Short mmCIF file of C-alpha atoms (C1' of nucleotides) in Angstrom, two decimals:
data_model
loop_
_atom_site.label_atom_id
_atom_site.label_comp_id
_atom_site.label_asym_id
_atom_site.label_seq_id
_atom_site.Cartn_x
_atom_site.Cartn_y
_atom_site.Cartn_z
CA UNK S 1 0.00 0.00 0.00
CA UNK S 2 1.60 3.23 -0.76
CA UNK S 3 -0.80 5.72 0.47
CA UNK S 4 -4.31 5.11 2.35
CA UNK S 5 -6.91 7.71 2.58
CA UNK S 6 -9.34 7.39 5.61
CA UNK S 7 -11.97 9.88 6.74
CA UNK S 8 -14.90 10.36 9.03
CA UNK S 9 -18.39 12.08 8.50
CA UNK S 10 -21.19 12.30 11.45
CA UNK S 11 -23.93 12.51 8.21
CA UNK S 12 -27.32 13.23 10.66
CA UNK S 13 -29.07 11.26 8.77
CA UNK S 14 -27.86 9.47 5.38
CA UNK S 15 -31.09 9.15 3.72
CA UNK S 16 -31.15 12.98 3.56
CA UNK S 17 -27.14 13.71 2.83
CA UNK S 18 -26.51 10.54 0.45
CA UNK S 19 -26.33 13.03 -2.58
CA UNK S 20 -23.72 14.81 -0.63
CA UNK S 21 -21.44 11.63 0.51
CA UNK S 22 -21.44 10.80 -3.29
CA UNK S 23 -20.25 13.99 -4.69
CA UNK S 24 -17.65 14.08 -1.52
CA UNK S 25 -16.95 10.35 -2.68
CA UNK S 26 -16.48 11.26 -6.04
CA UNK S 27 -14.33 14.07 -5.41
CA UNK S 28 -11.81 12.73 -2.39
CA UNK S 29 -11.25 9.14 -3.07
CA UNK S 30 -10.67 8.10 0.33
CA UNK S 31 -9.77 4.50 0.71
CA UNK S 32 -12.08 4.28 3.60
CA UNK S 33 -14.86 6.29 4.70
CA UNK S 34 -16.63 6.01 7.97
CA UNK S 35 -19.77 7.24 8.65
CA UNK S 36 -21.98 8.10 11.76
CA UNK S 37 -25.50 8.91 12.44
CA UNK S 38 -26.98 7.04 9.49
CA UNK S 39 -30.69 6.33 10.99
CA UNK S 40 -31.78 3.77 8.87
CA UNK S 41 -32.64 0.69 9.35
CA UNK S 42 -29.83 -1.82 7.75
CA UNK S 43 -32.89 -3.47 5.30
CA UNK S 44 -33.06 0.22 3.79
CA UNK S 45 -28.65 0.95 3.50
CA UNK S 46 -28.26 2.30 -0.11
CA UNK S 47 -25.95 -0.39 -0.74
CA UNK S 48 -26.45 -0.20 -4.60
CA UNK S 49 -25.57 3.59 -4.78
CA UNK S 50 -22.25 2.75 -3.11
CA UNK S 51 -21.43 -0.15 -5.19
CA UNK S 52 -21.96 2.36 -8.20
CA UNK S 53 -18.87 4.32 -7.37
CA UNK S 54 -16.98 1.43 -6.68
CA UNK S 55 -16.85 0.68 -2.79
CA UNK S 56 -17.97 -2.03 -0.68
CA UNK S 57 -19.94 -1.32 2.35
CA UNK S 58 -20.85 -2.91 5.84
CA UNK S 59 -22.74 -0.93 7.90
CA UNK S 60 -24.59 -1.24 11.63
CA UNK S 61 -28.37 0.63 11.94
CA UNK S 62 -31.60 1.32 13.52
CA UNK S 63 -34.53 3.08 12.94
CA UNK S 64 -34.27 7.23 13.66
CA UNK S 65 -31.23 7.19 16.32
CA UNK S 66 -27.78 6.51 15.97
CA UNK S 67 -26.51 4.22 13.14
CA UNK S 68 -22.40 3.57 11.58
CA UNK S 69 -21.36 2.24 8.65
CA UNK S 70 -17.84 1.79 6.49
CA UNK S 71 -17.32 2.36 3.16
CA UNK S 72 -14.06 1.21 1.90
CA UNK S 73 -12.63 0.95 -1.61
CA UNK S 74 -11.10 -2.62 -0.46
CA UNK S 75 -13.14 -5.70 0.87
CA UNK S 76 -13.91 -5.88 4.74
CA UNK S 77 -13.14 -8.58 7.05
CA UNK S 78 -13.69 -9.55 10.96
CA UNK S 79 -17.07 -7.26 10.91
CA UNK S 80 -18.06 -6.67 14.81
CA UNK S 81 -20.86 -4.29 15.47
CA UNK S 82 -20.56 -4.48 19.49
CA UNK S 83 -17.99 -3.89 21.73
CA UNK S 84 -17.60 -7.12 24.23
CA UNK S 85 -19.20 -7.09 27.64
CA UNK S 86 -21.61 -3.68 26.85
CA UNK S 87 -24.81 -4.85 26.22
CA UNK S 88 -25.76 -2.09 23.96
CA UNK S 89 -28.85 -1.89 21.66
CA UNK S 90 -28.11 1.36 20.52
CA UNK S 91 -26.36 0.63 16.91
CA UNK S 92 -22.60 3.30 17.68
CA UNK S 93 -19.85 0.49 17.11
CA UNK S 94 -18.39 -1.46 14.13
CA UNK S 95 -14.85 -2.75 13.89
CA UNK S 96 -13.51 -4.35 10.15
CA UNK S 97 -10.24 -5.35 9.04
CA UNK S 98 -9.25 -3.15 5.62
CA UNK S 99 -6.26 -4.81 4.25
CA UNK S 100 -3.51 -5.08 7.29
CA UNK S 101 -5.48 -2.20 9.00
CA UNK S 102 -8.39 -2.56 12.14
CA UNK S 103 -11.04 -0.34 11.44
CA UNK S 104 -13.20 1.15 14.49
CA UNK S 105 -16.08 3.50 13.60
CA UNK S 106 -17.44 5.10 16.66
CA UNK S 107 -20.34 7.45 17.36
CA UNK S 108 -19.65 7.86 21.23
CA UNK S 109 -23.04 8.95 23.15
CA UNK S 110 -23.39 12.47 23.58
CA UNK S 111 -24.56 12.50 26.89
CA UNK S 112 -26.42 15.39 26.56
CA UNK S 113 -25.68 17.04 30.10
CA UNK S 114 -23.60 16.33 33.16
CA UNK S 115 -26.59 15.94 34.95
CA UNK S 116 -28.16 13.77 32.78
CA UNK S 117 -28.23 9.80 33.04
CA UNK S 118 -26.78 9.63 29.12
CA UNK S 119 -24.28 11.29 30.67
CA UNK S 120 -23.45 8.14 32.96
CA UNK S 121 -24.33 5.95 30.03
CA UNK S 122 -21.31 7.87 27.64
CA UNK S 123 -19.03 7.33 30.65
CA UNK S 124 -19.82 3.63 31.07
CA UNK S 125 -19.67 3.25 27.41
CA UNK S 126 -15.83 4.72 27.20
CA UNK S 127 -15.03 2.86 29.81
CA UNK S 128 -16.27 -0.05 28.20
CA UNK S 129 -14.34 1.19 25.24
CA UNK S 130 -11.07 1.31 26.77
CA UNK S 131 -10.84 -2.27 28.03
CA UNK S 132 -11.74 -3.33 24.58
CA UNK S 133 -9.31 -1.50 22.99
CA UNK S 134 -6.41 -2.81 25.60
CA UNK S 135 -6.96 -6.09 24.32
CA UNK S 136 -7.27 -5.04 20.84
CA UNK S 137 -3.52 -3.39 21.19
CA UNK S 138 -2.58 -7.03 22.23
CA UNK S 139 -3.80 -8.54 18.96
CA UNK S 140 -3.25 -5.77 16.46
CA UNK S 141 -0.44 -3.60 15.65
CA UNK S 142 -2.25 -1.30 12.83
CA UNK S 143 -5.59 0.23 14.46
CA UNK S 144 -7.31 3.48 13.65
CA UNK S 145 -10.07 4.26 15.19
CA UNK S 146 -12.33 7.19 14.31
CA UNK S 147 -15.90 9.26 14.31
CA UNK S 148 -17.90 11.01 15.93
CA UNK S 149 -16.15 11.41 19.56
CA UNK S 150 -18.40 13.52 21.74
CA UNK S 151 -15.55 15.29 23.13
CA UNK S 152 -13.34 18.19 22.40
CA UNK S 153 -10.33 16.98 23.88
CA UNK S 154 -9.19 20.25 25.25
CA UNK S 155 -9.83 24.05 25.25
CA UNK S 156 -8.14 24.22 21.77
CA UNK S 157 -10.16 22.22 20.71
CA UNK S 158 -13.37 25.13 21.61
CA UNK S 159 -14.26 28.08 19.86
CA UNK S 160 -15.71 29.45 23.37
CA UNK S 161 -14.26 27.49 26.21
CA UNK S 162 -15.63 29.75 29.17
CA UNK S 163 -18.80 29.53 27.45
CA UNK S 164 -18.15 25.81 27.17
CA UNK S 165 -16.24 25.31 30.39
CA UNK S 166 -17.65 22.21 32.68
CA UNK S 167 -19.80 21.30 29.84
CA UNK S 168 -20.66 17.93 28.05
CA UNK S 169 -18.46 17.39 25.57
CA UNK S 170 -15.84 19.45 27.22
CA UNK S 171 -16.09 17.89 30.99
CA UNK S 172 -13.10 16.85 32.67
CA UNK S 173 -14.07 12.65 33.23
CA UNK S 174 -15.47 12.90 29.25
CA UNK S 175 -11.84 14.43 28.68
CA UNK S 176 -9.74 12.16 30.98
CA UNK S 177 -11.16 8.79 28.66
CA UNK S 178 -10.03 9.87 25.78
CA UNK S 179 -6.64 11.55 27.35
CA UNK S 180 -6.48 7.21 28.21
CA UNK S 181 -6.86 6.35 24.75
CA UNK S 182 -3.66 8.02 23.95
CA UNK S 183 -1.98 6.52 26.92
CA UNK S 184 -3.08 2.72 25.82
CA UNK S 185 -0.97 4.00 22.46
CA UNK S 186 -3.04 5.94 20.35
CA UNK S 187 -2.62 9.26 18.68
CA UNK S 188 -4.73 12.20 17.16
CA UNK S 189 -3.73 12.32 13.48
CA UNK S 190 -5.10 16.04 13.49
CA UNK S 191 -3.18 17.23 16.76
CA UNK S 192 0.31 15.58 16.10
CA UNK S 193 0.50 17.43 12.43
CA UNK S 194 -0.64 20.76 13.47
CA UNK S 195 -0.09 21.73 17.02
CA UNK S 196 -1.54 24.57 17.56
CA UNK S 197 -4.49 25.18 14.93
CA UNK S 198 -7.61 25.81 16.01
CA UNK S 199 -9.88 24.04 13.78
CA UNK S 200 -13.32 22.53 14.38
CA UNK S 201 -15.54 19.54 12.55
CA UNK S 202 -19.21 20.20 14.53
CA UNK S 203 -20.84 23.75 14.49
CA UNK S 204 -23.72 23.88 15.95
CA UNK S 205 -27.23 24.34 13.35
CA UNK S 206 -28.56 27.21 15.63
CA UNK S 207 -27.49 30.91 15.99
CA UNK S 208 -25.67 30.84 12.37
CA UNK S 209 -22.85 29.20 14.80
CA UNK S 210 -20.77 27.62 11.30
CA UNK S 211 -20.87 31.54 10.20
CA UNK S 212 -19.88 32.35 13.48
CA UNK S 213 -17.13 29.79 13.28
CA UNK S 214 -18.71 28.77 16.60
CA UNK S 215 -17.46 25.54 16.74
CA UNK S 216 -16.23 22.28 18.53
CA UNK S 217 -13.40 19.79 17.18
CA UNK S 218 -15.21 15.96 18.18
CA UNK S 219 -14.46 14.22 15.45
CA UNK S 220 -11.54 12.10 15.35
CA UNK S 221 -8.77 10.35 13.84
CA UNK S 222 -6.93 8.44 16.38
CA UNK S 223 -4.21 5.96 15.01
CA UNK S 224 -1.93 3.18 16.86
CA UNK S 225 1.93 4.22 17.52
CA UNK S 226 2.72 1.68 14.77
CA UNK S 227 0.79 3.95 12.12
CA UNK S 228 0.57 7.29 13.41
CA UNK S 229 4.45 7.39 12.58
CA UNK S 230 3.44 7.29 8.47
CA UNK S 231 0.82 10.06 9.20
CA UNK S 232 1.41 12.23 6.54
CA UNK S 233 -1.63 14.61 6.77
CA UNK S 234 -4.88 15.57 8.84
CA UNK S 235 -7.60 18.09 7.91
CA UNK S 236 -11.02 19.08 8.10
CA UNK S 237 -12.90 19.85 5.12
CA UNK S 238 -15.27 22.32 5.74
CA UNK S 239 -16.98 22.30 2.25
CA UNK S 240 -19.78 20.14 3.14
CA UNK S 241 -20.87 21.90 6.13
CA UNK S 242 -21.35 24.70 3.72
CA UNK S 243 -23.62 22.99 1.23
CA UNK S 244 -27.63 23.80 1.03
CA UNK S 245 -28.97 21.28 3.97
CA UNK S 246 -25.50 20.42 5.42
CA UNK S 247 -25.35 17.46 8.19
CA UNK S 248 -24.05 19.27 11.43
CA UNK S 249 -20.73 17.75 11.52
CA UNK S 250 -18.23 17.75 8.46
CA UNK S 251 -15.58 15.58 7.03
CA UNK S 252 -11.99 15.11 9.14
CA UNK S 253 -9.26 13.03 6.99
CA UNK S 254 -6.11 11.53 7.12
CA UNK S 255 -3.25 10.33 5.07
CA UNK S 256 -1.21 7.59 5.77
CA UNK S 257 2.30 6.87 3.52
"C1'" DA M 1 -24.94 32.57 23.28
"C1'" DT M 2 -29.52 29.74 28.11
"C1'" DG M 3 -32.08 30.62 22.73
"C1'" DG M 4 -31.99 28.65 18.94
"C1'" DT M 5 -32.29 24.30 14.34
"C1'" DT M 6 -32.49 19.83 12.28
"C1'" DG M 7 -34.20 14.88 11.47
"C1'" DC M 8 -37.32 11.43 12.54
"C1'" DA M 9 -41.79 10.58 12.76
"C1'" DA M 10 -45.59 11.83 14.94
"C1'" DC M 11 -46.87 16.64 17.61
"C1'" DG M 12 -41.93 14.72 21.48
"C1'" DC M 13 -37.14 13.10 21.52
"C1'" DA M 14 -32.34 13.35 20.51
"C1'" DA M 15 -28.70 15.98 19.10
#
DNA sequence: ATGGTTGCAACGCAA
């Protein structure tokens, strides 16, 4: 393999946004793409439209919430949709093998307040998480694992981070498990090429907030030590987020050589 | 910036 193109895309919905994945198929040629928040059921997956542009898909859904699927130039292998020991009906997990490389597509829980009990349910979940992807470092020496995070990391990572401070998505427990999954032997594709940039993949739909440039960075690219080393380039593409009836979130990719 | 918008599917829930 000389160079492998992966990328990640929270879609809110994939009936509504399938003419946009297409066109941002079409036009970026990632190897892999991995996408959150389909909502469908997996009986109504446009499977034929990506066959079309030449990629195979396996994909994990439900009705209205939630929903992941890959789409990957290359066949898939070792297809998991669950991550061992959380007894989960929610549809936010599936793992496949791409070549040499373990695929995990994750749409984390939002949690949608401190307060709240998804709140203790996206803690449980990462905790979950990080014991499965211990013993996955044990087996595997090429893993990337990426999607729609739920967290900004840190206060770089925030447009606003008074406005944000103590928040979900920016709360110190949300940003201590993912501060483990670089410690297990991960690293953030976007962070390790540019240091200091302050760029963001989720604005919010209210307030004109992607105007604004009111946004958070959540989405994620998060490759094992083994791979992060060929890690030749991370960005966000804001052109989709742009479009007439965007999805929320936009595209984060990375380059591997 | 404590209101506001989107998608689903049914007038509320999740984000």
């Amino acid at each position: 393999m000389s160079q492998f193109k992966i990328a990640t895309w929270n879609v809110n919905s994939l009936r509504v946004r399938l003419p946009h994945v297409e066109d941002w198929l079409k036009r970026n040629q990632p190897d892999v793409l991995a996408l959150q928040e389909t909502k469908l059921p997996d009986a109504d997956f446009p499977i034929e439209a990506f066959h079309a542009l030449g990629y195979e898909v396996v994909f994990s859904g439900q009705r209205t919430y939630n929903g992941v699927a890959i789409i990957s130039r290359g066949k898939m292998t070792d297809v998991m949709t669950d991550i061992p020991l959380l007894q989960d009906p929610q549809r936010r997990v599936l793992w496949a093998m791409a070549g040499d490389i373990c695929i995990l597509n994750l749409y984390v829980p939002n949690g949608e307040s401190v307060e709240s009990e998804k709140y203790k349910y996206k803690l449980n979940w990462l905790h979950h998480l990080d014991l499965f992807l211990r013993a996955q470092l044990k087996k595997h020496q090429k893993i990337i694992i990426l999607g729609d995070f739920n967290i900004a990391p840190s206060d770089l990572e925030v447009h606003d981070p008074k406005r944000w401070a103590g928040h979900v998505l920016c709360s110190a427990p949300e940003r201590k498990a993912f501060q483990e999954m670089l410690v297990v032997g991960f690293e953030d594709c976007y962070r390790k090429l540019s240091p200091t940039e302050k760029g963001y993949s989720w604005w919010d739909y209210r307030l004109n907030a992607f105007q604004r440039n009111w946004g958070l960075r959540i989405d994620h690219i998060l490759a094992s030590s083994a791979l992060a080393k060929s890690c030749t380039a991370c960005f966000i593409d804001k052109g989709p987020r742009a479009l007439e009836r965007p999805s929320d979130h936009t595209p984060v990719v990375a380059v591997f050589e």
